[in-house]
PDB file of N, CA and C in Angstrom:
ATOM      1  N   MET L   1     111.273  81.116  69.795  1.00 49.00           N
ATOM      2  CA  MET L   1     111.779  82.533  69.869  1.00 49.00           C
ATOM      3  C   MET L   1     112.785  82.466  70.946  1.00 49.00           C
ATOM      4  N   SER L   2     114.014  82.949  70.716  1.00 48.00           N
ATOM      5  CA  SER L   2     115.200  83.126  71.763  1.00 48.00           C
ATOM      6  C   SER L   2     114.864  84.376  72.619  1.00 48.00           C
ATOM      7  N   LEU L   3     115.635  84.396  73.716  1.00 46.00           N
ATOM      8  CA  LEU L   3     115.538  85.414  74.646  1.00 46.00           C
ATOM      9  C   LEU L   3     115.892  86.949  73.941  1.00 46.00           C
ATOM     10  N   GLU L   4     116.810  86.677  73.120  1.00 45.00           N
ATOM     11  CA  GLU L   4     117.419  87.826  72.544  1.00 45.00           C
ATOM     12  C   GLU L   4     116.312  88.482  71.506  1.00 45.00           C
ATOM     13  N   GLN L   5     115.389  87.673  71.251  1.00 46.00           N
ATOM     14  CA  GLN L   5     114.234  88.193  70.135  1.00 46.00           C
ATOM     15  C   GLN L   5     113.109  88.677  70.834  1.00 46.00           C
ATOM     16  N   LYS L   6     112.942  88.395  72.221  1.00 49.00           N
ATOM     17  CA  LYS L   6     111.735  88.663  72.858  1.00 49.00           C
ATOM     18  C   LYS L   6     111.820  90.090  73.234  1.00 49.00           C
ATOM     19  N   LYS L   7     110.518  90.684  73.189  1.00 51.00           N
ATOM     20  CA  LYS L   7     110.327  92.144  73.509  1.00 51.00           C
ATOM     21  C   LYS L   7     109.412  92.209  74.733  1.00 51.00           C
ATOM     22  N   THR L   8     109.650  93.104  75.662  1.00 51.00           N
ATOM     23  CA  THR L   8     108.746  93.266  76.799  1.00 51.00           C
ATOM     24  C   THR L   8     108.426  94.696  76.902  1.00 51.00           C
ATOM     25  N   LYS L   9     107.647  95.068  77.848  1.00 49.00           N
ATOM     26  CA  LYS L   9     107.428  96.455  78.090  1.00 49.00           C
ATOM     27  C   LYS L   9     108.694  97.162  78.756  1.00 49.00           C
ATOM     28  N   ALA L  10     109.565  96.312  79.462  1.00 49.00           N
ATOM     29  CA  ALA L  10     110.742  96.931  80.001  1.00 49.00           C
ATOM     30  C   ALA L  10     111.937  97.148  79.114  1.00 49.00           C
ATOM     31  N   GLY L  11     111.772  96.525  77.842  1.00 57.00           N
ATOM     32  CA  GLY L  11     112.680  96.653  76.870  1.00 57.00           C
ATOM     33  C   GLY L  11     113.127  95.368  76.284  1.00 57.00           C
ATOM     34  N   GLU L  12     114.271  95.488  75.447  1.00 62.00           N
ATOM     35  CA  GLU L  12     114.844  94.277  74.898  1.00 62.00           C
ATOM     36  C   GLU L  12     115.497  93.379  75.947  1.00 62.00           C
ATOM     37  N   MET L  13     115.082  91.915  75.726  1.00 59.00           N
ATOM     38  CA  MET L  13     115.693  91.026  76.779  1.00 59.00           C
ATOM     39  C   MET L  13     116.887  90.322  76.238  1.00 59.00           C
ATOM     40  N   VAL L  14     117.856  90.180  77.020  1.00 59.00           N
ATOM     41  CA  VAL L  14     119.049  89.465  76.708  1.00 59.00           C
ATOM     42  C   VAL L  14     119.467  88.568  77.753  1.00 59.00           C
ATOM     43  N   PHE L  15     119.226  87.294  77.448  1.00 66.00           N
ATOM     44  CA  PHE L  15     119.603  86.191  78.496  1.00 66.00           C
ATOM     45  C   PHE L  15     118.829  86.566  79.809  1.00 66.00           C
ATOM     46  N   GLY L  16     117.574  87.079  79.728  1.00 63.00           N
ATOM     47  CA  GLY L  16     116.684  87.092  80.863  1.00 63.00           C
ATOM     48  C   GLY L  16     116.793  88.521  81.597  1.00 63.00           C
ATOM     49  N   HIS L  17     117.636  89.440  81.090  1.00 68.00           N
ATOM     50  CA  HIS L  17     117.849  90.702  81.655  1.00 68.00           C
ATOM     51  C   HIS L  17     117.416  91.861  80.623  1.00 68.00           C
ATOM     52  N   ALA L  18     116.742  92.801  80.930  1.00 73.00           N
ATOM     53  CA  ALA L  18     116.273  93.866  80.194  1.00 73.00           C
ATOM     54  C   ALA L  18     117.515  94.899  80.003  1.00 73.00           C
ATOM     55  N   ARG L  19     117.687  94.993  78.694  1.00 77.00           N
ATOM     56  CA  ARG L  19     118.738  96.027  78.325  1.00 77.00           C
ATOM     57  C   ARG L  19     118.474  97.523  78.752  1.00 77.00           C
ATOM     58  N   GLY L  20     119.374  98.187  79.391  1.00 83.00           N
ATOM     59  CA  GLY L  20     119.197  99.590  79.638  1.00 83.00           C
ATOM     60  C   GLY L  20     118.282  99.856  80.814  1.00 83.00           C
ATOM     61  N   ILE L  21     118.037  98.676  81.642  1.00 86.00           N
ATOM     62  CA  ILE L  21     117.170  98.933  82.769  1.00 86.00           C
ATOM     63  C   ILE L  21     117.865  99.931  83.860  1.00 86.00           C
ATOM     64  N   LYS L  22     118.988  99.777  84.079  1.00 88.00           N
ATOM     65  CA  LYS L  22     119.802 100.680  85.024  1.00 88.00           C
ATOM     66  C   LYS L  22     119.636 102.185  84.560  1.00 88.00           C
ATOM     67  N   GLN L  23     119.733 102.461  83.466  1.00 90.00           N
ATOM     68  CA  GLN L  23     119.525 103.949  83.045  1.00 90.00           C
ATOM     69  C   GLN L  23     118.048 104.329  83.067  1.00 90.00           C
ATOM     70  N   ARG L  24     117.278 103.528  82.663  1.00 89.00           N
ATOM     71  CA  ARG L  24     115.833 103.981  82.776  1.00 89.00           C
ATOM     72  C   ARG L  24     115.433 103.932  84.238  1.00 89.00           C
ATOM     73  N   ILE L  25     115.988 103.167  85.211  1.00 93.00           N
ATOM     74  CA  ILE L  25     115.699 103.457  86.689  1.00 93.00           C
ATOM     75  C   ILE L  25     116.277 104.704  87.034  1.00 93.00           C
ATOM     76  N   GLN L  26     117.506 105.043  86.618  1.00 95.00           N
ATOM     77  CA  GLN L  26     118.064 106.254  87.050  1.00 95.00           C
ATOM     78  C   GLN L  26     117.365 107.467  86.627  1.00 95.00           C
ATOM     79  N   GLN L  27     116.671 107.374  85.326  1.00 95.00           N
ATOM     80  CA  GLN L  27     115.984 108.504  84.798  1.00 95.00           C
ATOM     81  C   GLN L  27     114.697 108.643  85.638  1.00 95.00           C
ATOM     82  N   ALA L  28     114.072 107.382  85.928  1.00 96.00           N
ATOM     83  CA  ALA L  28     112.737 107.621  86.760  1.00 96.00           C
ATOM     84  C   ALA L  28     113.097 108.110  88.126  1.00 96.00           C
ATOM     85  N   ILE L  29     114.155 107.791  88.800  1.00 97.00           N
ATOM     86  CA  ILE L  29     114.443 108.420  90.044  1.00 97.00           C
ATOM     87  C   ILE L  29     114.725 109.821  89.955  1.00 97.00           C
ATOM     88  N   GLN L  30     115.313 110.149  88.872  1.00 97.00           N
ATOM     89  CA  GLN L  30     115.704 111.640  88.619  1.00 97.00           C
ATOM     90  C   GLN L  30     114.274 112.471  88.297  1.00 97.00           C
ATOM     91  N   SER L  31     113.553 111.872  87.511  1.00 97.00           N
ATOM     92  CA  SER L  31     112.276 112.523  87.293  1.00 97.00           C
ATOM     93  C   SER L  31     111.403 112.789  88.604  1.00 97.00           C
ATOM     94  N   CYS L  32     111.401 111.721  89.316  1.00 96.00           N
ATOM     95  CA  CYS L  32     110.682 111.647  90.660  1.00 96.00           C
ATOM     96  C   CYS L  32     111.304 112.874  91.613  1.00 96.00           C
ATOM     97  N   GLN L  33     112.525 112.963  91.619  1.00 96.00           N
ATOM     98  CA  GLN L  33     113.185 113.824  92.577  1.00 96.00           C
ATOM     99  C   GLN L  33     112.952 115.197  92.022  1.00 96.00           C
ATOM    100  N   THR L  34     112.919 115.537  90.721  1.00 96.00           N
ATOM    101  CA  THR L  34     112.722 116.715  90.098  1.00 96.00           C
ATOM    102  C   THR L  34     111.323 117.219  90.419  1.00 96.00           C
ATOM    103  N   TYR L  35     110.314 116.322  90.174  1.00 95.00           N
ATOM    104  CA  TYR L  35     108.932 116.611  90.643  1.00 95.00           C
ATOM    105  C   TYR L  35     108.865 116.999  92.006  1.00 95.00           C
ATOM    106  N   LEU L  36     109.249 116.108  93.043  1.00 94.00           N
ATOM    107  CA  LEU L  36     109.278 116.389  94.419  1.00 94.00           C
ATOM    108  C   LEU L  36     109.785 117.781  94.860  1.00 94.00           C
ATOM    109  N   PHE L  37     110.831 117.929  94.367  1.00 95.00           N
ATOM    110  CA  PHE L  37     111.705 119.230  94.586  1.00 95.00           C
ATOM    111  C   PHE L  37     110.873 120.519  94.168  1.00 95.00           C
ATOM    112  N   SER L  38     110.281 120.158  92.895  1.00 95.00           N
ATOM    113  CA  SER L  38     109.389 121.377  92.400  1.00 95.00           C
ATOM    114  C   SER L  38     108.159 121.779  93.221  1.00 95.00           C
ATOM    115  N   GLN L  39     107.699 120.696  93.949  1.00 93.00           N
ATOM    116  CA  GLN L  39     106.495 120.852  94.919  1.00 93.00           C
ATOM    117  C   GLN L  39     106.832 121.352  96.405  1.00 93.00           C
ATOM    118  N   GLN L  40     108.252 121.463  96.555  1.00 95.00           N
ATOM    119  CA  GLN L  40     108.692 121.881  97.976  1.00 95.00           C
ATOM    120  C   GLN L  40     108.626 123.398  98.223  1.00 95.00           C
ATOM    121  N   GLN L  41     108.146 123.635  99.385  1.00 94.00           N
ATOM    122  CA  GLN L  41     107.906 125.099  99.664  1.00 94.00           C
ATOM    123  C   GLN L  41     109.254 125.779 100.060  1.00 94.00           C
ATOM    124  N   PRO L  42     109.239 127.187  99.788  1.00 93.00           N
ATOM    125  CA  PRO L  42     110.687 127.707 100.081  1.00 93.00           C
ATOM    126  C   PRO L  42     111.344 127.409 101.420  1.00 93.00           C
ATOM    127  N   ASP L  43     110.297 127.175 102.402  1.00 93.00           N
ATOM    128  CA  ASP L  43     110.816 126.920 103.842  1.00 93.00           C
ATOM    129  C   ASP L  43     111.432 125.484 104.040  1.00 93.00           C
ATOM    130  N   GLY L  44     111.271 124.636 102.876  1.00 92.00           N
ATOM    131  CA  GLY L  44     111.819 123.321 102.853  1.00 92.00           C
ATOM    132  C   GLY L  44     110.837 122.245 103.212  1.00 92.00           C
ATOM    133  N   PHE L  45     109.490 122.577 103.391  1.00 92.00           N
ATOM    134  CA  PHE L  45     108.471 121.528 103.552  1.00 92.00           C
ATOM    135  C   PHE L  45     107.572 121.332 102.293  1.00 92.00           C
ATOM    136  N   TRP L  46     106.844 120.273 102.447  1.00 91.00           N
ATOM    137  CA  TRP L  46     106.014 119.839 101.422  1.00 91.00           C
ATOM    138  C   TRP L  46     104.403 120.032 102.019  1.00 91.00           C
ATOM    139  N   CYS L  47     103.502 120.408 101.331  1.00 90.00           N
ATOM    140  CA  CYS L  47     102.060 120.675 101.845  1.00 90.00           C
ATOM    141  C   CYS L  47     101.253 119.906 100.900  1.00 90.00           C
ATOM    142  N   GLY L  48     100.388 119.102 101.336  1.00 85.00           N
ATOM    143  CA  GLY L  48      99.269 118.449 100.540  1.00 85.00           C
ATOM    144  C   GLY L  48      98.092 118.026 101.398  1.00 85.00           C
ATOM    145  N   GLU L  49      97.149 117.627 100.550  1.00 78.00           N
ATOM    146  CA  GLU L  49      95.971 117.168 101.272  1.00 78.00           C
ATOM    147  C   GLU L  49      96.037 115.862 102.053  1.00 78.00           C
ATOM    148  N   LEU L  50      95.732 115.887 103.406  1.00 75.00           N
ATOM    149  CA  LEU L  50      95.781 114.648 103.982  1.00 75.00           C
ATOM    150  C   LEU L  50      94.567 113.785 103.755  1.00 75.00           C
ATOM    151  N   GLU L  51      94.774 112.508 103.216  1.00 72.00           N
ATOM    152  CA  GLU L  51      93.522 111.893 103.021  1.00 72.00           C
ATOM    153  C   GLU L  51      93.678 110.362 103.464  1.00 72.00           C
ATOM    154  N   ALA L  52      92.691 109.824 104.038  1.00 75.00           N
ATOM    155  CA  ALA L  52      92.868 108.454 104.561  1.00 75.00           C
ATOM    156  C   ALA L  52      91.424 107.809 104.324  1.00 75.00           C
ATOM    157  N   ASP L  53      91.473 106.342 104.782  1.00 84.00           N
ATOM    158  CA  ASP L  53      90.175 105.700 104.768  1.00 84.00           C
ATOM    159  C   ASP L  53      89.377 106.147 105.913  1.00 84.00           C
ATOM    160  N   THR L  54      88.197 105.545 106.093  1.00 89.00           N
ATOM    161  CA  THR L  54      87.304 105.900 106.980  1.00 89.00           C
ATOM    162  C   THR L  54      87.527 105.267 108.428  1.00 89.00           C
ATOM    163  N   THR L  55      88.708 104.820 108.568  1.00 90.00           N
ATOM    164  CA  THR L  55      89.058 104.315 109.893  1.00 90.00           C
ATOM    165  C   THR L  55      88.856 105.150 111.107  1.00 90.00           C
ATOM    166  N   LEU L  56      89.229 106.392 110.921  1.00 88.00           N
ATOM    167  CA  LEU L  56      89.122 107.275 112.163  1.00 88.00           C
ATOM    168  C   LEU L  56      87.696 107.600 112.469  1.00 88.00           C
ATOM    169  N   GLU L  57      86.759 107.783 111.467  1.00 91.00           N
ATOM    170  CA  GLU L  57      85.465 108.059 111.650  1.00 91.00           C
ATOM    171  C   GLU L  57      84.796 106.705 112.432  1.00 91.00           C
ATOM    172  N   SER L  58      85.129 105.654 111.949  1.00 92.00           N
ATOM    173  CA  SER L  58      84.595 104.473 112.529  1.00 92.00           C
ATOM    174  C   SER L  58      85.083 104.363 113.940  1.00 92.00           C
ATOM    175  N   ASP L  59      86.377 104.486 114.185  1.00 92.00           N
ATOM    176  CA  ASP L  59      86.777 104.543 115.613  1.00 92.00           C
ATOM    177  C   ASP L  59      86.218 105.579 116.490  1.00 92.00           C
ATOM    178  N   TYR L  60      85.979 106.756 115.917  1.00 90.00           N
ATOM    179  CA  TYR L  60      85.297 107.802 116.749  1.00 90.00           C
ATOM    180  C   TYR L  60      84.100 107.270 117.156  1.00 90.00           C
ATOM    181  N   ILE L  61      83.077 106.769 116.172  1.00 91.00           N
ATOM    182  CA  ILE L  61      81.759 106.380 116.687  1.00 91.00           C
ATOM    183  C   ILE L  61      81.882 105.271 117.625  1.00 91.00           C
ATOM    184  N   LEU L  62      82.705 104.224 117.269  1.00 92.00           N
ATOM    185  CA  LEU L  62      82.854 103.297 118.236  1.00 92.00           C
ATOM    186  C   LEU L  62      83.286 103.546 119.688  1.00 92.00           C
ATOM    187  N   LEU L  63      84.175 104.382 119.873  1.00 91.00           N
ATOM    188  CA  LEU L  63      84.714 104.904 121.002  1.00 91.00           C
ATOM    189  C   LEU L  63      83.528 105.616 121.896  1.00 91.00           C
ATOM    190  N   HIS L  64      82.837 106.415 121.139  1.00 87.00           N
ATOM    191  CA  HIS L  64      81.645 107.150 121.834  1.00 87.00           C
ATOM    192  C   HIS L  64      80.626 106.261 122.179  1.00 87.00           C
ATOM    193  N   GLU L  65      80.403 105.308 121.458  1.00 87.00           N
ATOM    194  CA  GLU L  65      79.267 104.265 121.884  1.00 87.00           C
ATOM    195  C   GLU L  65      79.730 103.460 123.018  1.00 87.00           C
ATOM    196  N   VAL L  66      80.998 102.870 123.089  1.00 89.00           N
ATOM    197  CA  VAL L  66      81.438 102.202 124.253  1.00 89.00           C
ATOM    198  C   VAL L  66      81.516 102.972 125.525  1.00 89.00           C
ATOM    199  N   LEU L  67      81.910 104.556 125.225  1.00 88.00           N
ATOM    200  CA  LEU L  67      81.935 105.350 126.434  1.00 88.00           C
ATOM    201  C   LEU L  67      80.578 105.769 126.838  1.00 88.00           C
ATOM    202  N   GLY L  68      79.564 105.470 126.015  1.00 84.00           N
ATOM    203  CA  GLY L  68      78.245 105.970 126.349  1.00 84.00           C
ATOM    204  C   GLY L  68      78.150 107.574 126.083  1.00 84.00           C
ATOM    205  N   ALA L  69      78.967 108.182 125.202  1.00 78.00           N
ATOM    206  CA  ALA L  69      78.972 109.495 125.067  1.00 78.00           C
ATOM    207  C   ALA L  69      78.309 109.904 123.680  1.00 78.00           C
ATOM    208  N   HIS L  70      77.644 108.855 123.040  1.00 70.00           N
ATOM    209  CA  HIS L  70      77.114 109.100 121.668  1.00 70.00           C
ATOM    210  C   HIS L  70      75.979 110.221 121.788  1.00 70.00           C
ATOM    211  N   ALA L  71      75.314 110.317 122.804  1.00 70.00           N
ATOM    212  CA  ALA L  71      74.136 111.241 122.889  1.00 70.00           C
ATOM    213  C   ALA L  71      74.620 112.711 122.802  1.00 70.00           C
ATOM    214  N   ASP L  72      75.949 112.838 123.328  1.00 74.00           N
ATOM    215  CA  ASP L  72      76.475 114.194 123.520  1.00 74.00           C
ATOM    216  C   ASP L  72      77.135 114.655 122.087  1.00 74.00           C
ATOM    217  N   ASN L  73      77.237 113.779 121.137  1.00 74.00           N
ATOM    218  CA  ASN L  73      77.967 114.058 119.927  1.00 74.00           C
ATOM    219  C   ASN L  73      77.213 113.656 118.791  1.00 74.00           C
ATOM    220  N   THR L  74      75.908 113.981 118.704  1.00 85.00           N
ATOM    221  CA  THR L  74      75.022 113.491 117.612  1.00 85.00           C
ATOM    222  C   THR L  74      75.439 114.264 116.439  1.00 85.00           C
ATOM    223  N   GLN L  75      75.711 115.459 116.247  1.00 88.00           N
ATOM    224  CA  GLN L  75      75.925 116.098 115.129  1.00 88.00           C
ATOM    225  C   GLN L  75      77.422 115.532 114.507  1.00 88.00           C
ATOM    226  N   ARG L  76      78.366 115.441 115.312  1.00 88.00           N
ATOM    227  CA  ARG L  76      79.612 114.848 114.994  1.00 88.00           C
ATOM    228  C   ARG L  76      79.500 113.432 114.421  1.00 88.00           C
ATOM    229  N   THR L  77      78.664 112.676 115.071  1.00 88.00           N
ATOM    230  CA  THR L  77      78.412 111.349 114.820  1.00 88.00           C
ATOM    231  C   THR L  77      77.809 111.263 113.349  1.00 88.00           C
ATOM    232  N   SER L  78      76.824 112.187 113.115  1.00 91.00           N
ATOM    233  CA  SER L  78      76.099 112.144 111.990  1.00 91.00           C
ATOM    234  C   SER L  78      77.104 112.514 110.750  1.00 91.00           C
ATOM    235  N   GLU L  79      78.078 113.513 110.951  1.00 91.00           N
ATOM    236  CA  GLU L  79      79.006 113.823 110.057  1.00 91.00           C
ATOM    237  C   GLU L  79      80.001 112.667 109.690  1.00 91.00           C
ATOM    238  N   CYS L  80      80.299 111.922 110.582  1.00 91.00           N
ATOM    239  CA  CYS L  80      81.141 110.753 110.576  1.00 91.00           C
ATOM    240  C   CYS L  80      80.446 109.700 109.775  1.00 91.00           C
ATOM    241  N   ILE L  81      79.153 109.497 109.993  1.00 92.00           N
ATOM    242  CA  ILE L  81      78.415 108.436 109.163  1.00 92.00           C
ATOM    243  C   ILE L  81      78.321 108.762 107.737  1.00 92.00           C
ATOM    244  N   ARG L  82      77.992 110.210 107.513  1.00 93.00           N
ATOM    245  CA  ARG L  82      78.004 110.656 106.118  1.00 93.00           C
ATOM    246  C   ARG L  82      79.146 110.452 105.363  1.00 93.00           C
ATOM    247  N   GLU L  83      80.459 110.719 105.901  1.00 90.00           N
ATOM    248  CA  GLU L  83      81.726 110.454 105.505  1.00 90.00           C
ATOM    249  C   GLU L  83      82.005 109.089 105.169  1.00 90.00           C
ATOM    250  N   ILE L  84      81.609 108.148 106.082  1.00 93.00           N
ATOM    251  CA  ILE L  84      81.678 106.689 105.957  1.00 93.00           C
ATOM    252  C   ILE L  84      80.879 106.300 104.716  1.00 93.00           C
ATOM    253  N   LEU L  85      79.646 106.702 104.516  1.00 93.00           N
ATOM    254  CA  LEU L  85      78.763 106.457 103.431  1.00 93.00           C
ATOM    255  C   LEU L  85      79.175 106.983 102.129  1.00 93.00           C
ATOM    256  N   ARG L  86      79.820 107.942 102.118  1.00 91.00           N
ATOM    257  CA  ARG L  86      80.314 108.688 100.890  1.00 91.00           C
ATOM    258  C   ARG L  86      81.545 107.857 100.270  1.00 91.00           C
ATOM    259  N   HIS L  87      82.051 107.150 101.084  1.00 89.00           N
ATOM    260  CA  HIS L  87      83.333 106.171 100.699  1.00 89.00           C
ATOM    261  C   HIS L  87      82.880 104.776 100.553  1.00 89.00           C
ATOM    262  N   GLN L  88      81.534 104.476 100.708  1.00 89.00           N
ATOM    263  CA  GLN L  88      81.185 103.082 100.617  1.00 89.00           C
ATOM    264  C   GLN L  88      81.024 102.612  99.172  1.00 89.00           C
ATOM    265  N   ASN L  89      81.572 101.484  98.914  1.00 88.00           N
ATOM    266  CA  ASN L  89      81.417 100.716  97.575  1.00 88.00           C
ATOM    267  C   ASN L  89      80.054 100.441  97.145  1.00 88.00           C
ATOM    268  N   GLN L  90      79.932 100.268  95.870  1.00 88.00           N
ATOM    269  CA  GLN L  90      78.663  99.755  95.307  1.00 88.00           C
ATOM    270  C   GLN L  90      78.297  98.379  96.025  1.00 88.00           C
ATOM    271  N   ASP L  91      79.234  97.636  96.403  1.00 90.00           N
ATOM    272  CA  ASP L  91      78.846  96.301  96.984  1.00 90.00           C
ATOM    273  C   ASP L  91      78.575  96.444  98.547  1.00 90.00           C
ATOM    274  N   GLY L  92      78.638  97.650  99.030  1.00 84.00           N
ATOM    275  CA  GLY L  92      78.339  97.829 100.526  1.00 84.00           C
ATOM    276  C   GLY L  92      79.740  97.847 101.329  1.00 84.00           C
ATOM    277  N   GLY L  93      80.845  97.323 100.642  1.00 82.00           N
ATOM    278  CA  GLY L  93      82.043  97.352 101.546  1.00 82.00           C
ATOM    279  C   GLY L  93      82.765  98.722 101.726  1.00 82.00           C
TER     280      GLY L  93
END
């Protein structure tokens, strides 16, 4: 089968290059821009939920253990531990 006859998810291949790729990329960029601007607040900012891994909670617990301040923060430490366990994988990772 020649390159001209091969089909891929990106489209028809000609000499190793996908036909129409530039147009599809431009359309994807335009779609992303349209969506992002639709989410922008009238004052010009975006607002969304801040989400991260459990590094901050782990660092908080470690810092208080190193400083010897863990006894003063048992409730907060317990909350951090619960949050870490909530994100724990089935394999313990």
